[in-house]
């Protein structure tokens, strides 16, 4: 009996090993970390960024700053799924998609429609729903081979970390794919996809220009297709509607010269639509808190606060006027009307799907709480 029991155990072990023999070993897989999607001449073009995690793991054996090689695979097909599959044709290794954290699409794809792209990628069971989505005006190989400061891997760039910078133009936060699709399906279509670009002007390595990522603006959509793009500078007023921004430097001018810089935090914007003689006006309330980080003129605190409020109002109005020219809605005014009065929203949409005008914004009430007044004594609440 013992002999038969031993033979049974051995046979079972052999069967188990044979059953797992088709599963690639960890070291024999290519791990995709980002996907690029393009559409040209009737063909879908897919790119896969492949990293060797042994080169980027933080350990004593890895020299920080040592260049990390980036592999980029390319595939073509009549559909996006076929293009992604075509990447494996010459990859030599099994491509694993479970580590994909970002998808970058060209403007040709954004104009064609983003929901089909997101749907095709998510049919790969390994891909998660919370991957970051970007659009770009650049060639995709440029984006997918870009590294971080100190020659660190792409995983240390803003494309993957989704971190806010301290720049005054740090306005747009990276957005996950499931959130974008949810927004695009909302009435009023307030969905926005950040545009990622490369800036080679600000940093140098010794005397050599060092290009690095920046979020250059945002794409806006109608019926899931891109209708316009606005730069980060044109969208500056939108920062007062972004609750996820933790810090925003605000320059305050007095008599045409810089008087102070206020670091604002966690803004809150409330939009209240109101019907006026058959039309609709959007009244805006903004509440923010902050503290003085630089004081350049000796001006009364009340005056400094009034100037800060006026600066915020101007930023909101300027962004709205620029958005109207390209039929964009960065403040989600149409969505706010749908939430408060759906029948009025549908009435205006039937006459004009984009019913906003230069005069759509009514009153703008801004309140800023200065918790620390810099060189001034005391605090204000």
XYZ file of N, CA and C in Angstrom, residues 105 168 173:
9
model
N -2.367 59.050 -25.881
C -3.002 59.013 -27.188
C -2.651 60.263 -27.993
N 3.259 78.136 -10.645
C 1.982 78.867 -10.694
C 1.042 78.335 -11.767
N -4.490 68.355 -12.939
C -4.060 67.138 -12.270
C -4.310 65.942 -13.178
